[in-house]
mmCIF file of C-alpha atoms in Angstrom:
data_model
loop_
_atom_site.group_PDB
_atom_site.id
_atom_site.type_symbol
_atom_site.label_atom_id
_atom_site.label_comp_id
_atom_site.label_asym_id
_atom_site.label_seq_id
_atom_site.Cartn_x
_atom_site.Cartn_y
_atom_site.Cartn_z
ATOM 1 C CA PRO U 1363 -0.057 0.301 0.069
ATOM 2 C CA PHE U 1364 1.053 3.600 -1.214
ATOM 3 C CA ALA U 1365 -0.741 6.645 -0.753
ATOM 4 C CA GLY U 1366 -3.707 4.746 -1.546
ATOM 5 C CA TRP U 1367 -2.998 2.351 -4.460
ATOM 6 C CA THR U 1368 -2.049 -0.622 -4.626
ATOM 7 C CA LEU U 1369 2.432 -1.061 -5.357
ATOM 8 C CA PRO U 1370 5.369 -3.274 -6.587
ATOM 9 C CA LEU U 1371 8.232 -3.328 -4.845
ATOM 10 C CA HIS U 1372 9.446 -4.528 -8.180
ATOM 11 C CA TYR U 1373 9.078 -7.114 -10.461
ATOM 12 C CA GLY U 1374 10.302 -9.909 -11.343
ATOM 13 C CA GLN U 1375 14.005 -8.711 -10.588
ATOM 14 C CA GLY U 1376 15.269 -7.510 -7.738
ATOM 15 C CA HIS U 1377 15.624 -4.931 -5.757
ATOM 16 C CA LEU U 1378 20.130 -4.794 -5.733
ATOM 17 C CA GLN U 1379 19.548 -5.454 -9.624
ATOM 18 C CA SER U 1380 17.219 -2.834 -10.928
ATOM 19 C CA HIS U 1381 18.651 0.188 -8.819
ATOM 20 C CA LEU U 1382 22.199 -0.913 -11.154
ATOM 21 C CA HIS U 1383 20.343 -1.638 -14.429
ATOM 22 C CA THR U 1384 18.396 1.972 -13.367
ATOM 23 C CA ARG U 1385 21.794 3.448 -13.483
ATOM 24 C CA ARG U 1386 24.218 1.199 -15.916
ATOM 25 C CA HIS U 1387 21.240 1.169 -18.661
ATOM 26 C CA CYS U 1388 17.245 2.279 -18.154
ATOM 27 C CA SER U 1389 13.619 1.417 -15.817
ATOM 28 C CA LEU U 1390 10.007 2.500 -16.965
ATOM 29 C CA PHE U 1391 8.660 3.451 -13.509
ATOM 30 C CA ASP U 1392 5.138 3.496 -13.276
ATOM 31 C CA VAL U 1393 4.301 6.981 -11.488
ATOM 32 C CA SER U 1394 0.950 7.734 -11.696
ATOM 33 C CA HIS U 1395 -0.122 8.172 -8.614
ATOM 34 C CA MET U 1396 0.959 11.297 -8.385
ATOM 35 C CA LEU U 1397 -0.636 14.215 -9.345
ATOM 36 C CA GLN U 1398 -1.161 15.981 -11.321
ATOM 37 C CA THR U 1399 -3.284 18.781 -11.866
ATOM 38 C CA LEU U 1400 -3.024 21.975 -15.195
ATOM 39 C CA VAL U 1401 -3.671 25.471 -13.867
ATOM 40 C CA TYR U 1402 -5.720 27.970 -16.040
ATOM 41 C CA GLY U 1403 -6.773 31.628 -16.856
ATOM 42 C CA ARG U 1404 -5.099 35.025 -16.684
ATOM 43 C CA ASP U 1405 -4.349 35.028 -13.185
ATOM 44 C CA ARG U 1406 -2.803 31.512 -12.739
ATOM 45 C CA VAL U 1407 1.197 32.879 -12.256
ATOM 46 C CA ARG U 1408 -0.028 35.335 -9.574
ATOM 47 C CA PHE U 1409 -2.966 32.416 -7.758
ATOM 48 C CA MET U 1410 0.049 29.295 -8.172
ATOM 49 C CA GLU U 1411 2.619 32.061 -6.801
ATOM 50 C CA SER U 1412 0.455 33.191 -3.715
ATOM 51 C CA LEU U 1413 1.451 30.022 -2.670
ATOM 52 C CA VAL U 1414 4.255 28.293 -3.762
ATOM 53 C CA VAL U 1415 8.073 30.368 -2.885
ATOM 54 C CA GLY U 1416 9.441 29.964 -6.524
ATOM 55 C CA ASP U 1417 9.104 32.198 -9.544
ATOM 56 C CA ILE U 1418 6.516 30.975 -11.257
ATOM 57 C CA ALA U 1419 6.950 34.429 -13.462
ATOM 58 C CA GLU U 1420 10.365 34.394 -14.834
ATOM 59 C CA LEU U 1421 9.934 30.251 -16.357
ATOM 60 C CA LYS U 1422 10.150 30.711 -19.915
ATOM 61 C CA PRO U 1423 7.728 29.052 -21.484
ATOM 62 C CA GLY U 1424 8.319 24.068 -21.515
ATOM 63 C CA GLN U 1425 9.934 25.708 -18.785
ATOM 64 C CA GLY U 1426 9.585 23.743 -15.148
ATOM 65 C CA THR U 1427 11.362 24.385 -12.005
ATOM 66 C CA LEU U 1428 10.941 22.392 -8.661
ATOM 67 C CA THR U 1429 9.292 24.116 -6.076
ATOM 68 C CA LEU U 1430 7.523 24.254 -2.277
ATOM 69 C CA LEU U 1431 3.682 24.681 -1.014
ATOM 70 C CA THR U 1432 4.633 26.566 2.139
ATOM 71 C CA ASN U 1433 2.003 26.846 4.974
ATOM 72 C CA GLU U 1434 2.406 30.641 7.703
ATOM 73 C CA LYS U 1435 4.708 28.508 9.750
ATOM 74 C CA GLY U 1436 7.047 27.927 7.225
ATOM 75 C CA GLY U 1437 7.266 24.367 7.048
ATOM 76 C CA ILE U 1438 6.859 21.849 3.649
ATOM 77 C CA THR U 1439 3.103 21.177 2.764
ATOM 78 C CA ASP U 1440 4.320 19.313 0.282
ATOM 79 C CA ASP U 1441 7.788 19.523 -2.930
ATOM 80 C CA LEU U 1442 5.885 19.747 -5.869
ATOM 81 C CA ILE U 1443 7.309 21.135 -9.913
ATOM 82 C CA VAL U 1444 5.444 23.791 -11.442
ATOM 83 C CA THR U 1445 6.004 24.110 -15.050
ATOM 84 C CA ASN U 1446 5.057 27.019 -17.549
ATOM 85 C CA THR U 1447 3.343 25.194 -20.559
ATOM 86 C CA SER U 1448 3.529 26.339 -24.024
ATOM 87 C CA GLU U 1449 0.592 26.079 -23.895
ATOM 88 C CA ASP U 1450 -2.345 27.942 -21.702
ATOM 89 C CA HIS U 1451 -2.321 26.801 -18.656
ATOM 90 C CA LEU U 1452 0.766 25.278 -15.691
ATOM 91 C CA TYR U 1453 1.192 22.054 -14.895
ATOM 92 C CA VAL U 1454 1.564 20.766 -11.455
ATOM 93 C CA VAL U 1455 3.398 17.859 -10.308
ATOM 94 C CA SER U 1456 2.058 16.903 -6.868
ATOM 95 C CA ASN U 1457 3.327 13.430 -4.460
ATOM 96 C CA ALA U 1458 0.801 10.883 -3.924
ATOM 97 C CA ALA U 1459 0.609 11.365 -0.505
ATOM 98 C CA CYS U 1460 -0.319 14.927 -0.550
ATOM 99 C CA ALA U 1461 -2.611 14.715 -3.324
ATOM 100 C CA ASP U 1462 -5.820 15.411 -1.200
ATOM 101 C CA LYS U 1463 -4.602 17.990 0.631
ATOM 102 C CA ASP U 1464 -2.817 19.316 -2.264
ATOM 103 C CA LEU U 1465 -6.182 19.663 -4.383
ATOM 104 C CA ALA U 1466 -8.155 20.776 -1.919
ATOM 105 C CA ILE U 1467 -5.110 23.909 -0.679
ATOM 106 C CA LEU U 1468 -6.370 24.986 -4.563
ATOM 107 C CA ARG U 1469 -9.331 24.691 -5.521
ATOM 108 C CA ASP U 1470 -9.713 27.182 -1.751
ATOM 109 C CA ARG U 1471 -7.071 29.198 -3.074
ATOM 110 C CA ALA U 1472 -8.957 28.809 -6.386
ATOM 111 C CA ALA U 1473 -11.994 29.571 -5.013
ATOM 112 C CA GLN U 1474 -10.680 32.779 -2.685
ATOM 113 C CA LEU U 1475 -9.039 34.731 -5.785
ATOM 114 C CA GLN U 1476 -12.249 34.212 -7.476
ATOM 115 C CA ALA U 1477 -14.588 35.926 -5.291
ATOM 116 C CA THR U 1478 -12.412 38.488 -5.936
ATOM 117 C CA GLY U 1479 -12.607 38.694 -10.062
ATOM 118 C CA SER U 1480 -9.391 37.381 -10.504
ATOM 119 C CA ASP U 1481 -9.511 35.015 -13.640
ATOM 120 C CA VAL U 1482 -8.309 31.068 -12.759
ATOM 121 C CA ARG U 1483 -9.347 26.930 -13.132
ATOM 122 C CA VAL U 1484 -7.676 24.323 -11.570
ATOM 123 C CA GLU U 1485 -8.631 21.299 -13.051
ATOM 124 C CA VAL U 1486 -6.982 17.653 -12.406
ATOM 125 C CA SER U 1487 -5.619 15.340 -15.494
ATOM 126 C CA ASP U 1488 -5.986 11.979 -15.632
ATOM 127 C CA ASN U 1489 -3.261 11.432 -17.711
ATOM 128 C CA ALA U 1490 -1.327 8.557 -16.253
ATOM 129 C CA LEU U 1491 2.180 9.384 -16.203
ATOM 130 C CA LEU U 1492 5.052 6.896 -17.009
ATOM 131 C CA ALA U 1493 9.258 8.057 -16.083
ATOM 132 C CA LEU U 1494 11.891 6.459 -17.840
ATOM 133 C CA GLN U 1495 15.431 6.891 -16.253
ATOM 134 C CA GLY U 1496 19.035 6.065 -17.315
ATOM 135 C CA PRO U 1497 21.506 6.316 -18.979
ATOM 136 C CA SER U 1498 19.936 5.018 -22.543
ATOM 137 C CA MET U 1499 16.516 6.747 -22.607
ATOM 138 C CA ALA U 1500 17.553 9.303 -24.752
ATOM 139 C CA ARG U 1501 18.006 5.811 -27.651
ATOM 140 C CA VAL U 1502 15.296 4.845 -26.445
ATOM 141 C CA LEU U 1503 12.299 7.014 -26.352
ATOM 142 C CA GLN U 1504 14.712 9.275 -29.350
ATOM 143 C CA ALA U 1505 13.870 6.316 -31.861
ATOM 144 C CA GLY U 1506 10.031 7.176 -30.899
ATOM 145 C CA LEU U 1507 9.995 10.679 -30.984
ATOM 146 C CA LEU U 1508 10.563 13.530 -34.197
ATOM 147 C CA ASP U 1509 12.092 16.089 -32.080
ATOM 148 C CA ASP U 1510 15.469 16.710 -31.460
ATOM 149 C CA LEU U 1511 16.047 15.133 -27.242
ATOM 150 C CA ALA U 1512 19.144 16.813 -27.753
ATOM 151 C CA LYS U 1513 16.978 20.260 -27.555
ATOM 152 C CA LEU U 1514 15.005 19.740 -24.788
ATOM 153 C CA SER U 1515 17.411 20.118 -21.381
ATOM 154 C CA PHE U 1516 16.561 19.585 -17.982
ATOM 155 C CA MET U 1517 13.323 20.962 -16.461
ATOM 156 C CA ASN U 1518 12.125 21.868 -19.993
ATOM 157 C CA SER U 1519 8.818 19.744 -21.099
ATOM 158 C CA ILE U 1520 6.888 19.767 -24.511
ATOM 159 C CA THR U 1521 3.410 18.191 -26.206
ATOM 160 C CA THR U 1522 4.289 15.793 -28.940
ATOM 161 C CA THR U 1523 3.274 12.512 -30.107
ATOM 162 C CA VAL U 1524 5.714 9.278 -28.215
ATOM 163 C CA PHE U 1525 5.853 6.127 -30.301
ATOM 164 C CA GLY U 1526 2.724 7.150 -31.810
ATOM 165 C CA VAL U 1527 0.633 7.751 -28.777
ATOM 166 C CA PRO U 1528 -0.078 11.998 -29.439
ATOM 167 C CA GLY U 1529 -0.733 14.939 -26.942
ATOM 168 C CA CYS U 1530 1.879 13.391 -24.422
ATOM 169 C CA ARG U 1531 3.700 15.867 -22.282
ATOM 170 C CA VAL U 1532 7.231 14.653 -21.872
ATOM 171 C CA THR U 1533 9.584 16.849 -19.024
ATOM 172 C CA ARG U 1534 12.927 16.417 -18.677
ATOM 173 C CA CYS U 1535 13.935 14.806 -15.611
ATOM 174 C CA GLY U 1536 13.215 12.180 -12.801
ATOM 175 C CA TYR U 1537 14.263 11.052 -9.179
ATOM 176 C CA THR U 1538 17.133 8.279 -9.840
ATOM 177 C CA GLY U 1539 19.755 11.476 -10.157
ATOM 178 C CA GLU U 1540 20.159 9.981 -14.154
ATOM 179 C CA ASP U 1541 18.867 11.256 -17.442
ATOM 180 C CA GLY U 1542 14.956 11.053 -17.402
ATOM 181 C CA VAL U 1543 11.641 12.129 -18.846
ATOM 182 C CA GLU U 1544 8.576 11.693 -17.117
ATOM 183 C CA ILE U 1545 5.870 11.583 -19.040
ATOM 184 C CA SER U 1546 2.372 12.432 -19.048
ATOM 185 C CA VAL U 1547 -0.076 9.944 -21.804
ATOM 186 C CA PRO U 1548 -3.519 10.067 -21.880
ATOM 187 C CA ALA U 1549 -4.480 7.220 -19.287
ATOM 188 C CA ALA U 1550 -5.729 4.919 -22.325
ATOM 189 C CA ARG U 1551 -2.611 4.806 -24.053
ATOM 190 C CA ALA U 1552 -0.124 4.143 -21.038
ATOM 191 C CA VAL U 1553 -0.710 0.577 -20.997
ATOM 192 C CA GLU U 1554 -0.245 0.711 -25.223
ATOM 193 C CA LEU U 1555 2.969 3.145 -24.430
ATOM 194 C CA ALA U 1556 4.215 1.711 -21.766
ATOM 195 C CA GLU U 1557 4.506 -1.662 -24.294
ATOM 196 C CA GLN U 1558 6.741 -0.052 -26.676
ATOM 197 C CA LEU U 1559 9.260 1.326 -24.683
ATOM 198 C CA LEU U 1560 9.678 -2.183 -23.124
ATOM 199 C CA GLY U 1561 9.568 -3.714 -25.732
ATOM 200 C CA VAL U 1562 13.259 -1.875 -26.074
ATOM 201 C CA PRO U 1563 15.846 -5.213 -24.290
ATOM 202 C CA ASP U 1564 17.235 -2.452 -22.582
ATOM 203 C CA VAL U 1565 14.386 -1.127 -20.516
ATOM 204 C CA TRP U 1566 12.914 -3.031 -17.658
ATOM 205 C CA LEU U 1567 10.374 -2.328 -15.443
ATOM 206 C CA ALA U 1568 10.889 -0.174 -12.073
ATOM 207 C CA GLY U 1569 9.441 -0.534 -8.236
ATOM 208 C CA LEU U 1570 9.153 1.292 -5.376
ATOM 209 C CA ALA U 1571 12.079 -0.613 -3.837
ATOM 210 C CA ALA U 1572 14.564 0.929 -6.211
ATOM 211 C CA ARG U 1573 12.557 4.099 -6.569
ATOM 212 C CA ASP U 1574 13.593 4.581 -2.922
ATOM 213 C CA SER U 1575 16.790 4.064 -3.026
ATOM 214 C CA LEU U 1576 18.272 6.040 -6.452
ATOM 215 C CA ARG U 1577 16.395 8.860 -4.495
ATOM 216 C CA LEU U 1578 18.172 8.249 -1.441
ATOM 217 C CA GLU U 1579 21.803 8.016 -3.324
ATOM 218 C CA ALA U 1580 20.841 10.812 -6.099
ATOM 219 C CA GLY U 1581 20.465 13.127 -2.117
ATOM 220 C CA LEU U 1582 16.493 13.193 -3.081
ATOM 221 C CA CYS U 1583 13.952 13.933 0.040
ATOM 222 C CA LEU U 1584 10.690 11.836 0.114
ATOM 223 C CA TYR U 1585 7.667 13.849 1.572
ATOM 224 C CA GLY U 1586 6.323 12.187 4.383
ATOM 225 C CA ASN U 1587 10.263 11.612 5.613
ATOM 226 C CA ASP U 1588 12.810 13.989 5.095
ATOM 227 C CA ILE U 1589 10.862 16.802 4.124
ATOM 228 C CA ASP U 1590 7.081 17.811 6.584
ATOM 229 C CA GLU U 1591 4.765 20.616 8.138
ATOM 230 C CA THR U 1592 7.545 20.470 10.976
ATOM 231 C CA VAL U 1593 10.232 21.166 8.670
ATOM 232 C CA THR U 1594 10.963 24.719 6.603
ATOM 233 C CA PRO U 1595 13.268 25.266 3.760
ATOM 234 C CA ALA U 1596 15.738 26.444 4.709
ATOM 235 C CA GLU U 1597 16.647 23.522 8.003
ATOM 236 C CA ALA U 1598 15.769 21.156 4.579
ATOM 237 C CA GLY U 1599 18.684 22.824 2.218
ATOM 238 C CA LEU U 1600 16.280 24.035 -0.322
ATOM 239 C CA MET U 1601 16.445 27.528 0.564
ATOM 240 C CA TRP U 1602 17.757 27.568 -3.689
ATOM 241 C CA THR U 1603 14.392 26.696 -4.153
ATOM 242 C CA LEU U 1604 13.444 30.228 -3.156
ATOM 243 C CA GLY U 1605 12.888 32.991 -5.457
ATOM 244 C CA LYS U 1606 15.510 36.132 -5.945
ATOM 245 C CA ARG U 1607 12.275 38.151 -6.675
ATOM 246 C CA ARG U 1608 10.138 36.506 -4.257
ATOM 247 C CA ARG U 1609 12.224 36.642 -1.156
ATOM 248 C CA VAL U 1610 12.853 40.509 -1.009
ATOM 249 C CA ALA U 1611 8.678 40.592 -1.682
ATOM 250 C CA MET U 1612 7.908 37.816 0.826
ATOM 251 C CA ASP U 1613 5.020 37.499 -0.430
ATOM 252 C CA PHE U 1614 4.258 33.644 0.465
ATOM 253 C CA PRO U 1615 3.264 31.522 3.194
ATOM 254 C CA GLY U 1616 5.305 32.039 6.452
ATOM 255 C CA ALA U 1617 7.857 33.712 4.607
ATOM 256 C CA ALA U 1618 8.740 35.968 8.247
ATOM 257 C CA VAL U 1619 9.648 32.804 9.262
ATOM 258 C CA ILE U 1620 11.266 31.511 6.622
ATOM 259 C CA MET U 1621 13.811 35.107 6.001
ATOM 260 C CA ALA U 1622 14.170 34.518 9.821
ATOM 261 C CA GLN U 1623 16.107 31.585 9.202
ATOM 262 C CA LEU U 1624 17.596 32.372 6.508
ATOM 263 C CA LYS U 1625 19.240 36.195 8.096
ATOM 264 C CA GLU U 1626 19.904 33.618 11.815
ATOM 265 C CA LYS U 1627 20.137 30.293 10.268
ATOM 266 C CA PRO U 1628 18.643 27.457 11.409
ATOM 267 C CA ARG U 1629 19.142 26.123 14.558
ATOM 268 C CA ARG U 1630 19.386 22.458 13.042
ATOM 269 C CA ARG U 1631 20.108 21.313 9.281
ATOM 270 C CA ARG U 1632 19.690 17.695 6.865
ATOM 271 C CA VAL U 1633 22.562 15.771 6.220
ATOM 272 C CA GLY U 1634 23.217 13.098 4.409
ATOM 273 C CA LEU U 1635 25.375 9.771 6.528
ATOM 274 C CA THR U 1636 27.572 7.168 5.776
ATOM 275 C CA GLY U 1637 28.401 4.049 7.721
ATOM 276 C CA ALA U 1638 32.089 3.969 8.336
ATOM 277 C CA GLY U 1639 31.238 -0.176 7.872
ATOM 278 C CA THR U 1640 29.679 -2.392 5.362
ATOM 279 C CA GLY U 1641 28.105 -4.758 8.222
ATOM 280 C CA GLN U 1642 25.421 -2.469 10.504
ATOM 281 C CA LEU U 1643 22.066 -1.946 9.215
ATOM 282 C CA LEU U 1644 21.313 2.078 8.449
ATOM 283 C CA PRO U 1645 17.902 1.483 8.464
ATOM 284 C CA TRP U 1646 14.996 2.402 5.637
ATOM 285 C CA HIS U 1647 13.293 5.399 5.885
ATOM 286 C CA GLY U 1648 9.759 6.551 8.620
ATOM 287 C CA GLN U 1649 11.786 4.741 11.325
ATOM 288 C CA GLY U 1650 13.216 7.589 12.884
ATOM 289 C CA TRP U 1651 16.106 6.410 14.519
ATOM 290 C CA PRO U 1652 17.531 8.554 16.945
ATOM 291 C CA LEU U 1653 21.438 10.553 15.862
ATOM 292 C CA THR U 1654 23.999 11.079 18.347
ATOM 293 C CA SER U 1655 27.505 12.569 19.045
ATOM 294 C CA LEU U 1656 30.544 10.101 19.324
ATOM 295 C CA TYR U 1657 31.865 13.024 21.028
ATOM 296 C CA PRO U 1658 29.235 15.624 22.473
ATOM 297 C CA HIS U 1659 25.869 14.729 22.937
ATOM 298 C CA ILE U 1660 24.399 16.236 19.867
ATOM 299 C CA PRO U 1661 21.041 15.223 19.491
ATOM 300 C CA GLY U 1662 19.275 14.660 15.804
ATOM 301 C CA THR U 1663 17.249 12.194 13.667
ATOM 302 C CA VAL U 1664 17.772 9.240 11.128
ATOM 303 C CA THR U 1665 14.693 10.285 8.791
ATOM 304 C CA SER U 1666 15.843 8.122 4.692
ATOM 305 C CA GLY U 1667 18.451 5.200 4.786
ATOM 306 C CA CYS U 1668 19.172 1.908 2.765
ATOM 307 C CA PRO U 1669 22.560 -0.636 2.282
ATOM 308 C CA SER U 1670 23.671 2.076 -1.172
ATOM 309 C CA PRO U 1671 23.716 -1.123 -4.336
ATOM 310 C CA CYS U 1672 26.460 1.913 -5.920
ATOM 311 C CA LEU U 1673 28.391 2.175 -3.219
ATOM 312 C CA GLY U 1674 28.701 -1.226 -1.485
ATOM 313 C CA LYS U 1675 27.814 1.400 2.308
ATOM 314 C CA ASN U 1676 25.289 2.606 4.212
ATOM 315 C CA ILE U 1677 24.129 5.927 3.515
ATOM 316 C CA ALA U 1678 21.245 7.510 5.596
ATOM 317 C CA MET U 1679 19.660 11.630 5.554
ATOM 318 C CA GLY U 1680 19.071 12.772 8.369
ATOM 319 C CA TYR U 1681 18.890 16.172 11.070
ATOM 320 C CA VAL U 1682 21.349 17.657 13.240
ATOM 321 C CA GLU U 1683 22.198 20.641 15.232
ATOM 322 C CA ALA U 1684 23.506 22.802 12.694
ATOM 323 C CA ALA U 1685 26.332 23.599 14.362
ATOM 324 C CA HIS U 1686 27.263 20.246 13.932
ATOM 325 C CA SER U 1687 26.759 19.866 10.550
ATOM 326 C CA ARG U 1688 30.138 19.627 8.910
ATOM 327 C CA ALA U 1689 30.835 17.133 6.514
ATOM 328 C CA GLY U 1690 32.811 14.837 8.140
ATOM 329 C CA THR U 1691 31.709 14.875 11.961
ATOM 330 C CA GLU U 1692 31.905 11.202 12.997
ATOM 331 C CA LEU U 1693 28.141 10.649 14.487
ATOM 332 C CA THR U 1694 27.092 7.276 15.818
ATOM 333 C CA VAL U 1695 23.594 5.748 14.496
ATOM 334 C CA GLN U 1696 21.445 3.942 16.891
ATOM 335 C CA VAL U 1697 19.707 1.065 15.656
ATOM 336 C CA ARG U 1698 17.262 -0.924 17.820
ATOM 337 C CA LYS U 1699 18.991 -0.787 20.325
ATOM 338 C CA LYS U 1700 22.491 -1.370 19.505
ATOM 339 C CA GLN U 1701 25.022 2.500 17.998
ATOM 340 C CA HIS U 1702 26.626 2.096 15.223
ATOM 341 C CA PRO U 1703 29.163 4.657 13.756
ATOM 342 C CA ALA U 1704 28.491 7.200 10.940
ATOM 343 C CA VAL U 1705 30.730 10.231 9.069
ATOM 344 C CA ILE U 1706 28.326 12.548 8.242
ATOM 345 C CA THR U 1707 28.981 13.854 4.574
ATOM 346 C CA LYS U 1708 28.637 16.194 1.135
ATOM 347 C CA MET U 1709 25.106 15.068 -1.097
ATOM 348 C CA PRO U 1710 24.277 13.537 -2.917
ATOM 349 C CA PHE U 1711 26.295 10.266 -2.283
ATOM 350 C CA VAL U 1712 26.463 8.999 -6.548
ATOM 351 C CA PRO U 1713 26.923 12.432 -8.931
ATOM 352 C CA THR U 1714 23.821 12.834 -9.991
ATOM 353 C CA GLN U 1715 23.485 12.838 -14.459
ATOM 354 C CA TYR U 1716 20.968 15.985 -15.336
ATOM 355 C CA TYR U 1717 20.932 16.262 -18.872
ATOM 356 C CA MET U 1718 21.911 20.329 -18.777
ATOM 357 C CA GLY U 1719 21.798 20.738 -22.591
ATOM 358 C CA LYS U 1720 24.764 20.511 -25.092
#
């Protein structure tokens, strides 16, 4: 069970094989459980900027950005990708676990603005969403496109025909750290497109287990574990999502709290951790294992963790007091009443391979 959906951990191949195949070749992920919304109207940018921290107005046609939906206390309600399409709307992708609350926030805010005469409308897309990720993605997908993928750089999207299926939105992004795309495809033809892609020997289906370990190697947050409504962008190391203009205007929810933390520095920070040995197991996400120092007591929490298939060691993500968050700091992780050594490590753990264009 995952956010109201039933999703596979893996498809036949084991987790390790699936993870390494994605890094070396290409994998297909069914991420149709994520919420896709379309925002129409001449006031759509102002509407979106009243909810998120990013500079949506500066996005060029076809360009997207990772941004944060925040609350009045500065906490992160969700992390979203917002794209300024070349058509007449914004395209928003939200996490499945946050779908209901995100949609309620979007609809409530739209109703408030409509009541004052603003032109904005929120629609839910019923498209499926497929993610094709890995170093051979471009070769595999280019065979089914008339468009030149080399012209599509990271966080940009186009609407096109993919392997004979028209009306697909192809966005060059993903959750693995590899070069990849997410394809929003009309639901009635999603299986057809998936089968076309899986007809290429290089492409394997991948499930939740590989998705989680790949994103952790890439140093990416999982909502509900590494970030939530009690965590601010400053604490999470996500201040880069705040547009410069938005920092000055301070016109997003929680701006006073967030900008004060930027000035005064947060008391805790998100950090990466690697196990100093290979025998101990840093916990899977959601366990909240205590994190303490080998020297002065430093309280903290592990929020995600797993053995890294690429590095052959245990990796994790968590929060420690800012004064002790420097890379190289030695800590211990308490797992089931046992203490295991760990070291604060810069992220990403595995270098990302995003395609930034030629």
